[in-house]
PDB file of C-alpha atoms in Angstrom:
ATOM      1  CA  MET P   1      -4.114   7.026 -21.584  1.00 46.00           C
ATOM      2  CA  THR P   2      -3.965   3.291 -20.899  1.00 48.00           C
ATOM      3  CA  GLU P   3      -3.818   0.538 -23.466  1.00 48.00           C
ATOM      4  CA  THR P   4      -7.064  -1.415 -23.332  1.00 41.00           C
ATOM      5  CA  THR P   5      -9.302  -3.396 -25.643  1.00 45.00           C
ATOM      6  CA  MET P   6     -12.832  -1.997 -25.535  1.00 55.00           C
ATOM      7  CA  GLU P   7     -12.825  -1.323 -21.806  1.00 75.00           C
ATOM      8  CA  PRO P   8     -13.155   2.269 -20.568  1.00 84.00           C
ATOM      9  CA  THR P   9     -10.085   3.874 -19.068  1.00 90.00           C
ATOM     10  CA  ALA P  10      -9.854   4.458 -15.339  1.00 91.00           C
ATOM     11  CA  LEU P  11     -10.580   8.151 -15.881  1.00 91.00           C
ATOM     12  CA  GLU P  12     -13.658   7.338 -17.959  1.00 91.00           C
ATOM     13  CA  ARG P  13     -14.958   5.028 -15.249  1.00 92.00           C
ATOM     14  CA  ALA P  14     -14.439   7.699 -12.605  1.00 91.00           C
ATOM     15  CA  ALA P  15     -16.155  10.324 -14.758  1.00 90.00           C
ATOM     16  CA  ALA P  16     -19.248   8.116 -14.895  1.00 90.00           C
ATOM     17  CA  VAL P  17     -19.941   8.680 -11.191  1.00 94.00           C
ATOM     18  CA  THR P  18     -23.137  10.747 -11.188  1.00 93.00           C
ATOM     19  CA  ALA P  19     -23.610  14.134  -9.574  1.00 95.00           C
ATOM     20  CA  GLU P  20     -26.444  12.599  -7.558  1.00 96.00           C
ATOM     21  CA  THR P  21     -24.124   9.971  -6.081  1.00 95.00           C
ATOM     22  CA  ARG P  22     -21.510  12.575  -5.239  1.00 96.00           C
ATOM     23  CA  ALA P  23     -24.127  14.774  -3.553  1.00 97.00           C
ATOM     24  CA  ARG P  24     -25.408  11.814  -1.514  1.00 97.00           C
ATOM     25  CA  ILE P  25     -21.885  11.009  -0.338  1.00 97.00           C
ATOM     26  CA  GLU P  26     -21.253  14.627   0.670  1.00 97.00           C
ATOM     27  CA  ALA P  27     -24.496  14.704   2.648  1.00 98.00           C
ATOM     28  CA  LEU P  28     -23.696  11.445   4.460  1.00 98.00           C
ATOM     29  CA  LYS P  29     -20.180  12.665   5.266  1.00 98.00           C
ATOM     30  CA  ALA P  30     -21.624  15.804   6.826  1.00 98.00           C
ATOM     31  CA  GLU P  31     -24.065  13.752   8.916  1.00 97.00           C
ATOM     32  CA  ARG P  32     -21.325  11.512  10.290  1.00 97.00           C
ATOM     33  CA  ASP P  33     -18.513  14.074  10.410  1.00 98.00           C
ATOM     34  CA  ALA P  34     -16.656  11.666   8.128  1.00 98.00           C
ATOM     35  CA  VAL P  35     -13.671  11.777   5.821  1.00 98.00           C
ATOM     36  CA  ILE P  36     -12.983   9.202   3.086  1.00 98.00           C
ATOM     37  CA  LEU P  37      -9.468   7.815   2.611  1.00 98.00           C
ATOM     38  CA  ALA P  38      -8.739   5.499  -0.313  1.00 98.00           C
ATOM     39  CA  HIS P  39      -5.727   3.483  -1.379  1.00 97.00           C
ATOM     40  CA  TYR P  40      -4.397   3.783  -4.927  1.00 96.00           C
ATOM     41  CA  TYR P  41      -5.385   0.155  -5.604  1.00 97.00           C
ATOM     42  CA  VAL P  42      -9.168   0.476  -5.126  1.00 97.00           C
ATOM     43  CA  GLU P  43     -11.608   0.972  -7.977  1.00 95.00           C
ATOM     44  CA  PRO P  44     -11.449   4.294  -9.901  1.00 96.00           C
ATOM     45  CA  GLU P  45     -15.023   5.184  -8.918  1.00 97.00           C
ATOM     46  CA  VAL P  46     -14.089   4.958  -5.234  1.00 97.00           C
ATOM     47  CA  GLN P  47     -10.882   6.958  -5.638  1.00 97.00           C
ATOM     48  CA  ALA P  48     -12.866   9.629  -7.496  1.00 96.00           C
ATOM     49  CA  VAL P  49     -15.145  10.340  -4.513  1.00 97.00           C
ATOM     50  CA  ALA P  50     -12.481  10.042  -1.800  1.00 98.00           C
ATOM     51  CA  ASP P  51     -11.201  13.100   0.051  1.00 98.00           C
ATOM     52  CA  TYR P  52      -7.663  11.732   0.080  1.00 97.00           C
ATOM     53  CA  VAL P  53      -6.025   9.030  -2.032  1.00 97.00           C
ATOM     54  CA  GLY P  54      -2.584   7.632  -1.333  1.00 95.00           C
ATOM     55  CA  ASP P  55      -0.322   4.726  -0.452  1.00 91.00           C
ATOM     56  CA  SER P  56      -0.132   3.012   2.944  1.00 87.00           C
ATOM     57  CA  PHE P  57       2.396   5.440   4.412  1.00 85.00           C
ATOM     58  CA  TYR P  58       0.502   8.541   3.324  1.00 91.00           C
ATOM     59  CA  LEU P  59      -2.809   7.227   4.651  1.00 91.00           C
ATOM     60  CA  ALA P  60      -1.311   6.156   7.991  1.00 86.00           C
ATOM     61  CA  LYS P  61       0.392   9.516   8.487  1.00 87.00           C
ATOM     62  CA  LEU P  62      -2.666  11.450   7.358  1.00 92.00           C
ATOM     63  CA  ALA P  63      -5.130   9.561   9.551  1.00 87.00           C
ATOM     64  CA  LYS P  64      -3.430  10.954  12.650  1.00 87.00           C
ATOM     65  CA  THR P  65      -3.930  14.585  11.595  1.00 93.00           C
ATOM     66  CA  LEU P  66      -7.538  14.747  10.396  1.00 94.00           C
ATOM     67  CA  PRO P  67     -10.177  16.563  12.471  1.00 95.00           C
ATOM     68  CA  GLN P  68     -13.176  14.439  11.488  1.00 97.00           C
ATOM     69  CA  GLN P  69     -14.578  12.024  14.049  1.00 97.00           C
ATOM     70  CA  THR P  70     -15.214   9.246  11.528  1.00 97.00           C
ATOM     71  CA  ILE P  71     -12.584   7.839   9.157  1.00 97.00           C
ATOM     72  CA  VAL P  72     -13.873   5.743   6.268  1.00 98.00           C
ATOM     73  CA  LEU P  73     -10.939   3.673   5.061  1.00 97.00           C
ATOM     74  CA  CYS P  74     -11.275   2.264   1.549  1.00 98.00           C
ATOM     75  CA  GLY P  75      -8.559  -0.342   1.738  1.00 97.00           C
ATOM     76  CA  VAL P  76      -7.786  -3.719   3.279  1.00 97.00           C
ATOM     77  CA  GLU P  77      -7.931  -4.796   6.906  1.00 96.00           C
ATOM     78  CA  PHE P  78      -4.418  -3.863   8.011  1.00 95.00           C
ATOM     79  CA  MET P  79      -5.011  -0.289   6.813  1.00 95.00           C
ATOM     80  CA  GLY P  80      -8.170  -0.013   8.888  1.00 95.00           C
ATOM     81  CA  GLU P  81      -6.347  -1.429  11.906  1.00 94.00           C
ATOM     82  CA  SER P  82      -3.510   1.061  11.485  1.00 94.00           C
ATOM     83  CA  ALA P  83      -5.938   3.964  11.274  1.00 94.00           C
ATOM     84  CA  LYS P  84      -7.707   2.765  14.425  1.00 95.00           C
ATOM     85  CA  LEU P  85      -4.455   2.249  16.341  1.00 93.00           C
ATOM     86  CA  LEU P  86      -3.450   5.823  15.587  1.00 91.00           C
ATOM     87  CA  ASN P  87      -6.933   7.208  16.356  1.00 93.00           C
ATOM     88  CA  ARG P  88      -8.347   5.279  19.321  1.00 92.00           C
ATOM     89  CA  ASP P  89     -10.970   7.912  20.106  1.00 94.00           C
ATOM     90  CA  LYS P  90     -12.367   7.966  16.557  1.00 96.00           C
ATOM     91  CA  THR P  91     -14.663   5.673  14.596  1.00 97.00           C
ATOM     92  CA  VAL P  92     -12.964   3.891  11.721  1.00 97.00           C
ATOM     93  CA  LEU P  93     -15.235   2.268   9.143  1.00 98.00           C
ATOM     94  CA  MET P  94     -14.385  -0.065   6.271  1.00 98.00           C
ATOM     95  CA  PRO P  95     -16.814  -0.386   3.338  1.00 98.00           C
ATOM     96  CA  GLU P  96     -15.697  -3.996   2.839  1.00 98.00           C
ATOM     97  CA  PRO P  97     -14.635  -5.518   6.170  1.00 96.00           C
ATOM     98  CA  ALA P  98     -13.771  -8.804   4.442  1.00 96.00           C
ATOM     99  CA  ALA P  99     -11.062  -7.125   2.339  1.00 97.00           C
ATOM    100  CA  ASP P 100      -7.820  -8.603   3.618  1.00 96.00           C
ATOM    101  CA  CYS P 101      -4.172  -8.849   2.610  1.00 96.00           C
ATOM    102  CA  PRO P 102      -2.938 -12.471   2.427  1.00 96.00           C
ATOM    103  CA  MET P 103       0.660 -11.400   3.035  1.00 97.00           C
ATOM    104  CA  ALA P 104      -0.334  -9.730   6.309  1.00 97.00           C
ATOM    105  CA  HIS P 105      -0.653 -13.174   7.918  1.00 97.00           C
ATOM    106  CA  MET P 106       2.522 -14.774   6.513  1.00 98.00           C
ATOM    107  CA  VAL P 107       4.615 -14.629   9.679  1.00 97.00           C
ATOM    108  CA  GLN P 108       5.193 -17.219  12.384  1.00 97.00           C
ATOM    109  CA  ARG P 109       5.939 -16.085  15.937  1.00 97.00           C
ATOM    110  CA  ALA P 110       8.584 -18.823  16.125  1.00 98.00           C
ATOM    111  CA  THR P 111      10.555 -17.100  13.337  1.00 97.00           C
ATOM    112  CA  ILE P 112      10.781 -13.933  15.407  1.00 98.00           C
ATOM    113  CA  ASP P 113      11.572 -15.720  18.670  1.00 98.00           C
ATOM    114  CA  LYS P 114      14.396 -17.654  17.018  1.00 98.00           C
ATOM    115  CA  ALA P 115      15.971 -14.508  15.587  1.00 98.00           C
ATOM    116  CA  ARG P 116      15.739 -12.645  18.905  1.00 98.00           C
ATOM    117  CA  GLU P 117      17.360 -15.569  20.710  1.00 98.00           C
ATOM    118  CA  GLU P 118      20.220 -15.695  18.199  1.00 98.00           C
ATOM    119  CA  TYR P 119      20.986 -11.969  17.830  1.00 98.00           C
ATOM    120  CA  GLY P 120      19.717 -10.425  21.068  1.00 97.00           C
ATOM    121  CA  ASP P 121      19.738  -6.657  21.358  1.00 97.00           C
ATOM    122  CA  ASP P 122      21.531  -6.241  18.038  1.00 98.00           C
ATOM    123  CA  LEU P 123      18.391  -7.372  16.181  1.00 98.00           C
ATOM    124  CA  ALA P 124      15.534  -5.171  15.006  1.00 98.00           C
ATOM    125  CA  VAL P 125      12.320  -6.799  13.834  1.00 98.00           C
ATOM    126  CA  VAL P 126      11.191  -4.587  10.969  1.00 98.00           C
ATOM    127  CA  CYS P 127       7.594  -5.101  10.040  1.00 98.00           C
ATOM    128  CA  TYR P 128       6.127  -4.072   6.701  1.00 97.00           C
ATOM    129  CA  VAL P 129       2.911  -2.168   7.388  1.00 95.00           C
ATOM    130  CA  ASN P 130       1.133  -4.846   5.327  1.00 95.00           C
ATOM    131  CA  SER P 131       0.740  -6.997   8.425  1.00 97.00           C
ATOM    132  CA  THR P 132      -1.829  -7.792  11.098  1.00 96.00           C
ATOM    133  CA  ILE P 133      -2.016  -5.928  14.376  1.00 96.00           C
ATOM    134  CA  GLU P 134      -0.754  -9.067  16.130  1.00 96.00           C
ATOM    135  CA  VAL P 135       2.331  -9.252  13.907  1.00 97.00           C
ATOM    136  CA  LYS P 136       3.001  -5.558  14.542  1.00 97.00           C
ATOM    137  CA  SER P 137       2.866  -6.236  18.281  1.00 97.00           C
ATOM    138  CA  TRP P 138       5.757  -8.705  17.891  1.00 98.00           C
ATOM    139  CA  SER P 139       7.897  -6.157  16.065  1.00 98.00           C
ATOM    140  CA  ASP P 140      10.102  -3.144  16.787  1.00 98.00           C
ATOM    141  CA  VAL P 141       9.230  -0.760  13.972  1.00 98.00           C
ATOM    142  CA  CYS P 142       6.910  -0.615  10.966  1.00 97.00           C
ATOM    143  CA  VAL P 143       7.929   0.473   7.479  1.00 97.00           C
ATOM    144  CA  THR P 144       6.232   0.981   4.131  1.00 95.00           C
ATOM    145  CA  SER P 145       7.658   0.562   0.657  1.00 95.00           C
ATOM    146  CA  SER P 146       8.116   4.349   0.627  1.00 93.00           C
ATOM    147  CA  ASN P 147      10.373   4.517   3.674  1.00 95.00           C
ATOM    148  CA  ALA P 148      11.736   1.003   4.309  1.00 97.00           C
ATOM    149  CA  VAL P 149      15.238   1.684   2.974  1.00 97.00           C
ATOM    150  CA  LYS P 150      15.573   4.949   4.928  1.00 97.00           C
ATOM    151  CA  ILE P 151      14.395   3.456   8.220  1.00 97.00           C
ATOM    152  CA  VAL P 152      16.461   0.263   7.992  1.00 98.00           C
ATOM    153  CA  HIS P 153      19.536   2.346   7.164  1.00 97.00           C
ATOM    154  CA  GLU P 154      18.982   4.521  10.236  1.00 97.00           C
ATOM    155  CA  LEU P 155      18.275   1.756  12.747  1.00 98.00           C
ATOM    156  CA  PRO P 156      21.141   1.233  15.225  1.00 97.00           C
ATOM    157  CA  GLN P 157      20.940  -2.561  15.021  1.00 98.00           C
ATOM    158  CA  ARG P 158      23.052  -4.382  12.442  1.00 98.00           C
ATOM    159  CA  HIS P 159      20.829  -7.471  12.198  1.00 98.00           C
ATOM    160  CA  ILE P 160      17.384  -6.924  10.675  1.00 98.00           C
ATOM    161  CA  LEU P 161      14.589  -9.482  10.539  1.00 98.00           C
ATOM    162  CA  PHE P 162      12.339  -8.159   7.785  1.00 98.00           C
ATOM    163  CA  ILE P 163       8.759  -9.432   7.895  1.00 98.00           C
ATOM    164  CA  PRO P 164       6.548 -10.497   6.198  1.00 98.00           C
ATOM    165  CA  ASP P 165       7.550  -9.778   2.559  1.00 98.00           C
ATOM    166  CA  ARG P 166      10.687 -11.502   1.273  1.00 98.00           C
ATOM    167  CA  ASN P 167      10.655  -9.502  -1.970  1.00 98.00           C
ATOM    168  CA  LEU P 168      10.613  -6.064  -0.367  1.00 98.00           C
ATOM    169  CA  GLY P 169      13.050  -7.375   2.241  1.00 98.00           C
ATOM    170  CA  ARG P 170      15.460  -8.540  -0.454  1.00 98.00           C
ATOM    171  CA  TYR P 171      15.213  -5.185  -2.220  1.00 98.00           C
ATOM    172  CA  VAL P 172      15.923  -3.342   1.047  1.00 98.00           C
ATOM    173  CA  ALA P 173      18.894  -5.612   1.748  1.00 98.00           C
ATOM    174  CA  GLU P 174      20.402  -4.677  -1.620  1.00 98.00           C
ATOM    175  CA  GLN P 175      20.109  -0.976  -0.778  1.00 98.00           C
ATOM    176  CA  VAL P 176      21.655  -1.265   2.705  1.00 98.00           C
ATOM    177  CA  PRO P 177      24.527  -3.762   2.284  1.00 98.00           C
ATOM    178  CA  GLU P 178      25.995  -2.719   5.624  1.00 97.00           C
ATOM    179  CA  LYS P 179      23.093  -4.488   7.341  1.00 98.00           C
ATOM    180  CA  HIS P 180      22.522  -8.203   7.765  1.00 98.00           C
ATOM    181  CA  VAL P 181      18.928  -8.631   6.593  1.00 98.00           C
ATOM    182  CA  ILE P 182      17.154 -11.885   7.425  1.00 98.00           C
ATOM    183  CA  LEU P 183      14.221 -12.659   5.150  1.00 98.00           C
ATOM    184  CA  ASN P 184      10.875 -14.170   6.071  1.00 98.00           C
ATOM    185  CA  ASP P 185       9.040 -16.543   3.736  1.00 96.00           C
ATOM    186  CA  GLY P 186       6.084 -14.302   2.834  1.00 98.00           C
ATOM    187  CA  CYS P 187       5.003 -12.404  -0.245  1.00 98.00           C
ATOM    188  CA  CYS P 188       2.238 -10.462  -1.958  1.00 97.00           C
ATOM    189  CA  PRO P 189       0.513 -13.049  -4.166  1.00 96.00           C
ATOM    190  CA  ARG P 190      -0.621 -10.292  -6.551  1.00 95.00           C
ATOM    191  CA  HIS P 191       2.906  -9.003  -7.245  1.00 97.00           C
ATOM    192  CA  GLU P 192       4.519 -12.435  -7.091  1.00 96.00           C
ATOM    193  CA  ALA P 193       2.201 -13.620  -9.872  1.00 96.00           C
ATOM    194  CA  ILE P 194       3.259 -10.937 -12.367  1.00 97.00           C
ATOM    195  CA  SER P 195       4.644 -12.794 -15.361  1.00 96.00           C
ATOM    196  CA  LEU P 196       8.204 -12.108 -16.463  1.00 97.00           C
ATOM    197  CA  ALA P 197       7.365 -13.489 -19.910  1.00 98.00           C
ATOM    198  CA  GLU P 198       4.406 -11.128 -20.276  1.00 97.00           C
ATOM    199  CA  LEU P 199       6.534  -8.202 -19.127  1.00 98.00           C
ATOM    200  CA  ARG P 200       9.219  -9.005 -21.692  1.00 98.00           C
ATOM    201  CA  GLU P 201       6.578  -9.362 -24.386  1.00 97.00           C
ATOM    202  CA  LEU P 202       5.211  -5.934 -23.454  1.00 97.00           C
ATOM    203  CA  LYS P 203       8.708  -4.430 -23.541  1.00 98.00           C
ATOM    204  CA  ALA P 204       9.282  -5.897 -26.987  1.00 98.00           C
ATOM    205  CA  GLY P 205       6.063  -4.299 -28.223  1.00 97.00           C
ATOM    206  CA  HIS P 206       6.908  -0.924 -26.649  1.00 98.00           C
ATOM    207  CA  PRO P 207      10.704  -0.606 -26.790  1.00 97.00           C
ATOM    208  CA  ASN P 208      10.646   3.078 -25.832  1.00 97.00           C
ATOM    209  CA  ALA P 209       8.559   2.542 -22.698  1.00 98.00           C
ATOM    210  CA  LEU P 210      10.098   2.928 -19.248  1.00 98.00           C
ATOM    211  CA  VAL P 211       9.379   0.106 -16.815  1.00 98.00           C
ATOM    212  CA  PHE P 212       8.262   1.172 -13.326  1.00 98.00           C
ATOM    213  CA  ALA P 213       7.936  -1.659 -10.785  1.00 98.00           C
ATOM    214  CA  HIS P 214       6.913  -2.080  -7.166  1.00 98.00           C
ATOM    215  CA  PRO P 215       9.527  -3.725  -4.889  1.00 98.00           C
ATOM    216  CA  GLU P 216       7.006  -6.411  -3.876  1.00 98.00           C
ATOM    217  CA  CYS P 217       7.740  -7.993  -7.286  1.00 98.00           C
ATOM    218  CA  VAL P 218      10.167 -10.892  -7.640  1.00 98.00           C
ATOM    219  CA  ALA P 219      13.836 -10.183  -8.381  1.00 97.00           C
ATOM    220  CA  ALA P 220      13.669 -11.239 -12.039  1.00 98.00           C
ATOM    221  CA  VAL P 221      10.892  -8.719 -12.688  1.00 98.00           C
ATOM    222  CA  LEU P 222      12.704  -5.940 -10.825  1.00 98.00           C
ATOM    223  CA  ASP P 223      15.795  -6.619 -12.936  1.00 98.00           C
ATOM    224  CA  GLU P 224      13.778  -5.418 -15.947  1.00 98.00           C
ATOM    225  CA  ALA P 225      12.788  -2.118 -14.296  1.00 98.00           C
ATOM    226  CA  ASP P 226      14.051   1.388 -15.003  1.00 98.00           C
ATOM    227  CA  TYR P 227      12.593   2.585 -11.705  1.00 98.00           C
ATOM    228  CA  ILE P 228      11.655   0.672  -8.547  1.00 98.00           C
ATOM    229  CA  GLY P 229       9.463   2.346  -5.960  1.00 96.00           C
ATOM    230  CA  SER P 230       6.244   2.533  -3.988  1.00 95.00           C
ATOM    231  CA  THR P 231       2.926   3.302  -5.648  1.00 95.00           C
ATOM    232  CA  ALA P 232       3.358   6.967  -4.692  1.00 94.00           C
ATOM    233  CA  GLY P 233       6.884   6.929  -6.092  1.00 95.00           C
ATOM    234  CA  ILE P 234       5.783   5.350  -9.370  1.00 97.00           C
ATOM    235  CA  ILE P 235       3.053   7.962  -9.828  1.00 97.00           C
ATOM    236  CA  SER P 236       5.325  10.889  -9.025  1.00 96.00           C
ATOM    237  CA  PHE P 237       8.150   9.629 -11.239  1.00 96.00           C
ATOM    238  CA  ALA P 238       5.830   9.115 -14.202  1.00 97.00           C
ATOM    239  CA  GLU P 239       4.268  12.543 -13.734  1.00 97.00           C
ATOM    240  CA  GLN P 240       7.650  14.254 -13.771  1.00 96.00           C
ATOM    241  CA  SER P 241       9.242  12.143 -16.524  1.00 97.00           C
ATOM    242  CA  ASP P 242       9.747  13.418 -20.055  1.00 96.00           C
ATOM    243  CA  ALA P 243       9.008   9.926 -21.404  1.00 97.00           C
ATOM    244  CA  GLN P 244       5.700   9.244 -23.135  1.00 98.00           C
ATOM    245  CA  GLU P 245       5.283   5.494 -22.598  1.00 98.00           C
ATOM    246  CA  PHE P 246       5.377   3.557 -19.356  1.00 98.00           C
ATOM    247  CA  ILE P 247       4.979  -0.076 -18.399  1.00 98.00           C
ATOM    248  CA  ILE P 248       3.486  -0.149 -14.895  1.00 98.00           C
ATOM    249  CA  VAL P 249       4.327  -3.257 -12.881  1.00 98.00           C
ATOM    250  CA  THR P 250       2.020  -3.109  -9.896  1.00 97.00           C
ATOM    251  CA  VAL P 251      -1.692  -3.494  -9.161  1.00 97.00           C
ATOM    252  CA  ARG P 252      -3.683  -1.847 -11.958  1.00 95.00           C
ATOM    253  CA  GLY P 253      -5.725   0.352  -9.592  1.00 95.00           C
ATOM    254  CA  VAL P 254      -2.824   2.813  -9.734  1.00 97.00           C
ATOM    255  CA  LEU P 255      -3.742   3.640 -13.334  1.00 96.00           C
ATOM    256  CA  TYR P 256      -6.477   6.050 -12.234  1.00 96.00           C
ATOM    257  CA  GLU P 257      -4.080   8.376 -10.429  1.00 96.00           C
ATOM    258  CA  LEU P 258      -1.519   8.057 -13.211  1.00 97.00           C
ATOM    259  CA  GLU P 259      -4.110   9.029 -15.823  1.00 95.00           C
ATOM    260  CA  ARG P 260      -5.472  11.835 -13.658  1.00 95.00           C
ATOM    261  CA  ARG P 261      -2.105  13.403 -12.926  1.00 95.00           C
ATOM    262  CA  CYS P 262      -0.826  13.068 -16.471  1.00 96.00           C
ATOM    263  CA  ALA P 263      -4.034  14.098 -18.257  1.00 94.00           C
ATOM    264  CA  GLY P 264      -3.327  16.146 -21.376  1.00 93.00           C
ATOM    265  CA  GLN P 265       0.349  15.113 -21.575  1.00 95.00           C
ATOM    266  CA  GLY P 266      -0.208  12.365 -24.149  1.00 95.00           C
ATOM    267  CA  LYS P 267       1.394   9.741 -21.921  1.00 97.00           C
ATOM    268  CA  ARG P 268       0.451   6.093 -22.330  1.00 96.00           C
ATOM    269  CA  PHE P 269       0.466   3.455 -19.608  1.00 97.00           C
ATOM    270  CA  TYR P 270       0.583  -0.292 -20.171  1.00 97.00           C
ATOM    271  CA  VAL P 271       0.103  -3.295 -17.912  1.00 96.00           C
ATOM    272  CA  THR P 272       0.803  -6.948 -18.665  1.00 96.00           C
ATOM    273  CA  SER P 273      -1.759  -8.940 -20.634  1.00 94.00           C
ATOM    274  CA  THR P 274      -2.812 -10.592 -17.381  1.00 94.00           C
ATOM    275  CA  PRO P 275      -3.552  -7.329 -15.553  1.00 90.00           C
ATOM    276  CA  PRO P 276      -2.172  -7.314 -11.992  1.00 94.00           C
ATOM    277  CA  THR P 277      -5.225  -7.004  -9.787  1.00 94.00           C
ATOM    278  CA  CYS P 278      -6.139  -7.448  -6.126  1.00 95.00           C
ATOM    279  CA  SER P 279      -9.486  -9.161  -5.615  1.00 94.00           C
ATOM    280  CA  ASP P 280      -9.696  -7.791  -2.071  1.00 96.00           C
ATOM    281  CA  MET P 281      -9.232  -4.195  -3.215  1.00 96.00           C
ATOM    282  CA  ASP P 282     -11.602  -4.789  -6.131  1.00 96.00           C
ATOM    283  CA  GLY P 283     -14.306  -5.768  -3.644  1.00 97.00           C
ATOM    284  CA  ILE P 284     -14.461  -2.204  -2.292  1.00 97.00           C
ATOM    285  CA  THR P 285     -17.185  -0.700  -4.448  1.00 97.00           C
ATOM    286  CA  LEU P 286     -19.030   2.600  -4.614  1.00 96.00           C
ATOM    287  CA  GLU P 287     -22.218   0.851  -3.512  1.00 97.00           C
ATOM    288  CA  LYS P 288     -20.499  -0.559  -0.415  1.00 98.00           C
ATOM    289  CA  LEU P 289     -19.038   2.852   0.383  1.00 98.00           C
ATOM    290  CA  LEU P 290     -22.512   4.418   0.277  1.00 97.00           C
ATOM    291  CA  HIS P 291     -23.934   1.651   2.481  1.00 97.00           C
ATOM    292  CA  CYS P 292     -21.085   2.075   4.965  1.00 97.00           C
ATOM    293  CA  LEU P 293     -21.679   5.826   5.207  1.00 97.00           C
ATOM    294  CA  GLU P 294     -25.433   5.498   5.513  1.00 97.00           C
ATOM    295  CA  PHE P 295     -25.573   2.756   8.135  1.00 97.00           C
ATOM    296  CA  GLY P 296     -22.178   3.033   9.869  1.00 97.00           C
ATOM    297  CA  THR P 297     -21.230  -0.549   9.050  1.00 97.00           C
ATOM    298  CA  GLY P 298     -17.750  -2.056   9.050  1.00 97.00           C
ATOM    299  CA  ALA P 299     -16.514  -0.529  12.300  1.00 97.00           C
ATOM    300  CA  VAL P 300     -12.903  -1.511  13.019  1.00 97.00           C
ATOM    301  CA  GLU P 301     -12.182  -2.908  16.478  1.00 94.00           C
ATOM    302  CA  ILE P 302      -8.821  -3.600  18.087  1.00 92.00           C
ATOM    303  CA  GLY P 303      -8.762  -7.387  18.145  1.00 88.00           C
ATOM    304  CA  VAL P 304      -5.905  -7.880  20.606  1.00 93.00           C
ATOM    305  CA  ASP P 305      -5.402  -7.186  24.304  1.00 95.00           C
ATOM    306  CA  GLY P 306      -4.402  -3.749  25.544  1.00 94.00           C
ATOM    307  CA  ALA P 307      -0.717  -4.547  25.977  1.00 96.00           C
ATOM    308  CA  SER P 308      -0.451  -5.981  22.460  1.00 96.00           C
ATOM    309  CA  ALA P 309      -2.307  -3.012  20.993  1.00 95.00           C
ATOM    310  CA  LYS P 310       0.096  -0.641  22.739  1.00 96.00           C
ATOM    311  CA  ARG P 311       3.112  -2.506  21.330  1.00 97.00           C
ATOM    312  CA  ALA P 312       1.590  -2.503  17.854  1.00 96.00           C
ATOM    313  CA  GLN P 313       0.880   1.223  18.020  1.00 95.00           C
ATOM    314  CA  LEU P 314       4.456   1.854  19.109  1.00 96.00           C
ATOM    315  CA  THR P 315       5.749   0.277  15.878  1.00 97.00           C
ATOM    316  CA  LEU P 316       3.623   2.733  13.872  1.00 94.00           C
ATOM    317  CA  ASP P 317       4.656   5.695  16.018  1.00 94.00           C
ATOM    318  CA  ARG P 318       8.307   4.772  15.549  1.00 96.00           C
ATOM    319  CA  MET P 319       7.795   4.590  11.799  1.00 95.00           C
ATOM    320  CA  LEU P 320       6.372   8.082  11.738  1.00 92.00           C
ATOM    321  CA  GLU P 321       9.225   9.358  13.924  1.00 95.00           C
ATOM    322  CA  TYR P 322      11.955   7.828  11.735  1.00 94.00           C
ATOM    323  CA  ALA P 323      10.258   8.943   8.519  1.00 89.00           C
ATOM    324  CA  ALA P 324      10.085  12.535   9.797  1.00 88.00           C
ATOM    325  CA  ARG P 325      13.842  12.784  10.469  1.00 87.00           C
TER     326      ARG P 325
END
């Protein structure tokens, strides 16, 4: 269970979704030949009705294999773009088209051009999947927090420009010291804002709790962690751990899957007193999902020219190829 005041747990919120709502969603999915994909950070009610829930890497990989003609992506804009890039002949819908990722835009083309001029062919521009389609088109390969270390390690180039997240880039650099990793000045505002003081206060109150943190956090926060990993990694590690208390240092939407997977084990999950939350993800509601399914709103379009779209898709294809090795 999670430590709360009087608020319902994520599982309790999900359980409140009515049978009537679930039946309506199933009927609309059948009408549109649709499948619902949701990120771990969206509201528990939305995760509860999704066909598949996962992190960015899982959703990107999965989107390419599904038979349905319509993909409803409950996530932020870059996720919808990635799904569309990998499925040009399918309809991709987003329940909240305005849901964006601030970090996705935190790259200047001049930064990339300067690095390419300085290092030439011995440079790889490694782009975190949390980026716009335009930024992907400037890059050589995409990565997620699940596979960034593996892919950077396997790239033939010694010099790596890691964009846009400096925190994940710094963490990757520490894991692959044989590479020269150049950092870009971008970050996830949600993870960057997590308070070190609040984390230490939480640790003092729960001295037996393990601290699991996402690598988008700042270095001082990661220094407090017992485990650093993607959302999928955090969930899996907690599920398999013999520990009973966990401090979760990432966006609180992940609590639903943690509670669901660990139900009946007596495990407790804590977040800082200022709960890490993403207002963009929070804007994806059950009501908007129903509206999207009923009226086909929020269709994702490729907002760049054909050549740029092809280059952007290549970065995703390369990610999937490297990750499969």
